[in-house]
PDB file of C-alpha atoms in Angstrom:
ATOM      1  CA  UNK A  26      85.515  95.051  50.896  1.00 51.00           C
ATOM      2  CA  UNK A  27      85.500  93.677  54.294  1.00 55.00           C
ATOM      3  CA  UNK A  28      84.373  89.880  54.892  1.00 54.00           C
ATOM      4  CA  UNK A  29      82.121  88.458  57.550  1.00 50.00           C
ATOM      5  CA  UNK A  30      84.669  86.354  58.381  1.00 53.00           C
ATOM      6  CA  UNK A  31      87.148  89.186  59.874  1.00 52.00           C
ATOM      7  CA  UNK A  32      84.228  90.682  62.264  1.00 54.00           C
ATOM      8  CA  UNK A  33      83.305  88.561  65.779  1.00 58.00           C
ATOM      9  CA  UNK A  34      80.175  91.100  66.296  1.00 55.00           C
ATOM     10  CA  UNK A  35      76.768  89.722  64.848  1.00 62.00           C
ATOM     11  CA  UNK A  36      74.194  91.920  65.236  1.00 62.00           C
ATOM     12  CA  UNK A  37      72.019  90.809  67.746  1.00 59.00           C
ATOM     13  CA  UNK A  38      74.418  89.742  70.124  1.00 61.00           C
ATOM     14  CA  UNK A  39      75.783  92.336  72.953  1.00 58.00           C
ATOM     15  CA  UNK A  40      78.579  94.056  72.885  1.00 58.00           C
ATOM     16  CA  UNK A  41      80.936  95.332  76.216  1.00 56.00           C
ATOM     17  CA  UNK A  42      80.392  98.720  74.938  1.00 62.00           C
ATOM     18  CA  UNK A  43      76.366  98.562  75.744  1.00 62.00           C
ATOM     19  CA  UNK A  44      76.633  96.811  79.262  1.00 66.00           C
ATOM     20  CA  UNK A  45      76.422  99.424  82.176  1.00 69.00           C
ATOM     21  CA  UNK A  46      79.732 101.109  83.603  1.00 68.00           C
ATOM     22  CA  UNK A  47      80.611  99.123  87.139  1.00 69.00           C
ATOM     23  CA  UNK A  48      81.677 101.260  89.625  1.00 69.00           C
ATOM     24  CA  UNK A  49      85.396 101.019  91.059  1.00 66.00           C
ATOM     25  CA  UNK A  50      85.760  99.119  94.156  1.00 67.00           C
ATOM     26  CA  UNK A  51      87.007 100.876  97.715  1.00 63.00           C
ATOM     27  CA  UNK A  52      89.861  98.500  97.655  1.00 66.00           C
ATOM     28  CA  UNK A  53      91.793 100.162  94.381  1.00 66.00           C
ATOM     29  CA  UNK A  54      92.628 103.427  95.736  1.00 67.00           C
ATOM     30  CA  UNK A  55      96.024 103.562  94.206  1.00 72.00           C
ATOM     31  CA  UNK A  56      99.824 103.885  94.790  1.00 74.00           C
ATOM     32  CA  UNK A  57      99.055 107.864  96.253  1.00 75.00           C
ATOM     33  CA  UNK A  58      96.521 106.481  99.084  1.00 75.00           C
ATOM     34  CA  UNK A  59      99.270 103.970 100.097  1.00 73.00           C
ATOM     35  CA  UNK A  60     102.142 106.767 100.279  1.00 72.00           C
ATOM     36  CA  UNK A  61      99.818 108.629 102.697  1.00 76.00           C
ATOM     37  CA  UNK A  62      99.588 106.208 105.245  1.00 85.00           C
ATOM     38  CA  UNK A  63     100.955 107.648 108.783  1.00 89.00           C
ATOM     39  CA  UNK A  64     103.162 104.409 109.122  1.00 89.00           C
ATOM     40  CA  UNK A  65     104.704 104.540 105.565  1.00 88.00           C
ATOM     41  CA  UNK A  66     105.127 107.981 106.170  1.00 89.00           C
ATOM     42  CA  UNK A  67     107.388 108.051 109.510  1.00 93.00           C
ATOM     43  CA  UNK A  68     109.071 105.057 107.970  1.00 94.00           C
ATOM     44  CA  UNK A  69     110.393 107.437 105.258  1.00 93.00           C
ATOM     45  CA  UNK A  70     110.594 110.338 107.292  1.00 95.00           C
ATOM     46  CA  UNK A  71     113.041 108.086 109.719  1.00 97.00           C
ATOM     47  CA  UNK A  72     114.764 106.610 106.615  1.00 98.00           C
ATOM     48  CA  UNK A  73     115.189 110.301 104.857  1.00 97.00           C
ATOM     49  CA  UNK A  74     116.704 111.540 108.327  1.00 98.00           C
ATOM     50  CA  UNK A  75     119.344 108.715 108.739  1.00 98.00           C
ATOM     51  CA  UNK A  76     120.351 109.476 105.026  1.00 97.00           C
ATOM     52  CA  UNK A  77     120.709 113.185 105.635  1.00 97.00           C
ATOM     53  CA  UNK A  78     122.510 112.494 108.636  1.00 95.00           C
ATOM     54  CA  UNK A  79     125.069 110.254 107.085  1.00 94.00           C
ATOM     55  CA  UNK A  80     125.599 112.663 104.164  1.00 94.00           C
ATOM     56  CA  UNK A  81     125.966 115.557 106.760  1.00 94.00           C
ATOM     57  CA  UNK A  82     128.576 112.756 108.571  1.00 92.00           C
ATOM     58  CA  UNK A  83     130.812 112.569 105.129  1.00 93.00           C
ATOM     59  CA  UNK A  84     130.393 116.288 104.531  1.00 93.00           C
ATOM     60  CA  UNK A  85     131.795 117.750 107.705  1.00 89.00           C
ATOM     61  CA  UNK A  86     133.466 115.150 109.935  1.00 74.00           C
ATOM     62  CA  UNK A  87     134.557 116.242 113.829  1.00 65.00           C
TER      63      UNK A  87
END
């Protein structure tokens, strides 16, 4: 049997369930819309060259 006690919902009051959806915001766009930014991405680009270079550099030193 359950008690009154154990349940917050009465049942005229609202619930969160029954209010309307609200729509997402432009400003959460996510980790993948950051990663795609032309900066970020010639930042890597420039960080992923120096790190091939150096491993080239250790592989096969003139």
């Amino acid at each position: 049997m359950i008690s009154a006690r154990c349940c917050n919902h009465r049942p005229g009051s609202n619930s969160p369930i029954e209010g309307p959806p609200v729509p997402p915001s432009d400003e959460a766009r996510g980790c993948l819309f950051a990663l795609s930014q032309p900066p970020l991405m010639l930042f890597l680009a420039f960080i992923g060259t120096l790190l091939f270079v150096t491993a080239v550099h250790d592989l096969y030193r003139w």
